[in-house]
């Protein structure tokens, strides 16, 4: 979307390695949420942050409203991490939610 | 864990036919949303609602109507389905005030032939 620039659009990782996804925002966001669309097509909630960082297992997310970005770090990638990852951010000005275009992650053996 | 249930999960419709996608949430959230997700695109907002009786146009409302008869239920209606509406549709609910954390249903795959 115009308000959210998500990168990379595609990512390939070998099992055990890691990387980071990033969303840059063109306006001030109140909060950010990260999802994974799994092989069944369901959207899985990963993180919801209004500030700072959160960690869950091999995933860690950070959100800096002032600098207008959020990141999702994946470490020790596993095959089941494959899927499309989306960030969604809530604009401070009008509570609208804007989605990134997604990152297609493929984890290879 | 918040629960959002969509039905049907899969639907094949013919061009010009009427399609209704239903969404039920048991979280007592005021806000509900309908999005479509197409390959290479983020989720795009079709319609949303602030509460029972309210419907608002999102970013791509053309060809869709919405209905919020109760706090729990939010429907997306395609009066005259077209092949361009073939997509995966997601319903979501969110908290009061600002949108807050969104909880999504499992998606409804619609194919219009």
CSV table of N, CA, C and O in Angstrom, one decimal, chain A residues 21 32-34 46-49 51-56 58-64 69-74 87:
chain,number,residue,atom,x,y,z
A,21,UNK,N,12.5,-8.8,8.1
A,21,UNK,CA,11.5,-8.2,7.3
A,21,UNK,C,11.3,-6.8,7.8
A,21,UNK,O,11.5,-6.5,9.0
A,32,UNK,N,1.4,-1.5,15.3
A,32,UNK,CA,1.7,-2.3,14.1
A,32,UNK,C,1.4,-3.8,14.5
A,32,UNK,O,1.5,-4.1,15.7
A,33,UNK,N,0.9,-4.5,13.5
A,33,UNK,CA,0.6,-5.9,13.7
A,33,UNK,C,1.3,-6.7,12.6
A,33,UNK,O,1.3,-6.3,11.5
A,34,UNK,N,1.8,-7.9,13.0
A,34,UNK,CA,2.4,-8.8,12.0
A,34,UNK,C,1.6,-10.1,11.9
A,34,UNK,O,1.2,-10.6,13.0
A,46,UNK,N,0.9,-12.8,14.8
A,46,UNK,CA,2.2,-13.0,15.3
A,46,UNK,C,2.5,-12.0,16.4
A,46,UNK,O,2.9,-12.4,17.5
A,47,UNK,N,2.4,-10.7,16.1
A,47,UNK,CA,2.7,-9.7,17.1
A,47,UNK,C,1.7,-8.5,16.9
A,47,UNK,O,1.3,-8.2,15.8
A,48,UNK,N,1.4,-7.9,18.0
A,48,UNK,CA,0.8,-6.5,18.0
A,48,UNK,C,1.6,-5.7,18.9
A,48,UNK,O,1.8,-6.0,20.1
A,49,UNK,N,2.1,-4.6,18.4
A,49,UNK,CA,3.0,-3.7,19.2
A,49,UNK,C,2.5,-2.2,19.1
A,49,UNK,O,2.3,-1.7,18.0
A,51,UNK,N,4.6,-0.1,20.8
A,51,UNK,CA,6.0,0.5,20.9
A,51,UNK,C,6.9,-0.6,21.3
A,51,UNK,O,6.5,-1.7,21.7
A,52,UNK,N,8.2,-0.3,21.2
A,52,UNK,CA,9.2,-1.3,21.7
A,52,UNK,C,9.4,-2.5,20.9
A,52,UNK,O,9.2,-2.6,19.7
A,53,UNK,N,9.7,-3.6,21.6
A,53,UNK,CA,10.0,-4.9,21.0
A,53,UNK,C,9.2,-6.0,21.7
A,53,UNK,O,8.9,-5.9,22.9
A,54,UNK,N,8.9,-7.0,21.0
A,54,UNK,CA,8.3,-8.2,21.5
A,54,UNK,C,9.0,-9.4,20.9
A,54,UNK,O,9.5,-9.4,19.8
A,55,UNK,N,9.1,-10.5,21.7
A,55,UNK,CA,9.8,-11.7,21.2
A,55,UNK,C,8.9,-12.9,21.6
A,55,UNK,O,8.3,-13.0,22.6
A,56,UNK,N,8.9,-13.8,20.6
A,56,UNK,CA,8.1,-15.0,20.8
A,56,UNK,C,8.9,-16.2,20.1
A,56,UNK,O,8.8,-16.3,18.9
A,58,UNK,N,11.3,-18.0,18.1
A,58,UNK,CA,12.4,-17.6,17.2
A,58,UNK,C,12.0,-16.3,16.4
A,58,UNK,O,12.7,-15.9,15.5
A,59,UNK,N,10.9,-15.6,16.8
A,59,UNK,CA,10.5,-14.4,16.2
A,59,UNK,C,10.7,-13.2,17.1
A,59,UNK,O,10.4,-13.4,18.3
A,60,UNK,N,11.1,-12.1,16.6
A,60,UNK,CA,11.2,-10.9,17.4
A,60,UNK,C,10.7,-9.7,16.5
A,60,UNK,O,11.1,-9.6,15.4
A,61,UNK,N,9.9,-8.8,17.1
A,61,UNK,CA,9.5,-7.7,16.3
A,61,UNK,C,9.8,-6.4,17.1
A,61,UNK,O,9.8,-6.4,18.3
A,62,UNK,N,10.0,-5.4,16.3
A,62,UNK,CA,10.2,-4.0,16.9
A,62,UNK,C,9.4,-3.0,16.2
A,62,UNK,O,9.1,-3.2,15.0
A,63,UNK,N,9.0,-2.0,16.9
A,63,UNK,CA,8.2,-0.9,16.3
A,63,UNK,C,8.7,0.4,16.8
A,63,UNK,O,8.8,0.6,18.0
A,64,UNK,N,9.1,1.3,15.9
A,64,UNK,CA,9.5,2.7,16.3
A,64,UNK,C,8.6,3.7,15.6
A,64,UNK,O,8.7,3.9,14.4
A,69,UNK,N,9.0,2.9,11.4
A,69,UNK,CA,9.2,1.6,10.8
A,69,UNK,C,8.9,0.5,11.8
A,69,UNK,O,8.8,0.7,13.0
A,70,UNK,N,8.8,-0.7,11.3
A,70,UNK,CA,8.7,-1.9,12.1
A,70,UNK,C,9.5,-3.0,11.5
A,70,UNK,O,9.6,-3.1,10.2
A,71,UNK,N,10.1,-3.9,12.3
A,71,UNK,CA,10.8,-5.0,11.7
A,71,UNK,C,10.3,-6.3,12.4
A,71,UNK,O,9.8,-6.3,13.5
A,72,UNK,N,10.5,-7.4,11.6
A,72,UNK,CA,10.2,-8.8,12.1
A,72,UNK,C,11.5,-9.6,11.8
A,72,UNK,O,11.8,-9.8,10.7
A,73,UNK,N,12.1,-10.1,12.9
A,73,UNK,CA,13.3,-10.9,12.8
A,73,UNK,C,12.9,-12.4,13.0
A,73,UNK,O,12.2,-12.7,13.9
A,74,UNK,N,13.5,-13.2,12.1
A,74,UNK,CA,13.3,-14.6,12.2
A,74,UNK,C,14.7,-15.2,12.3
A,74,UNK,O,15.6,-14.9,11.5
A,87,UNK,N,2.7,-7.0,7.4
A,87,UNK,CA,2.5,-6.1,8.5
A,87,UNK,C,1.3,-5.2,8.2
A,87,UNK,O,0.9,-5.0,7.1
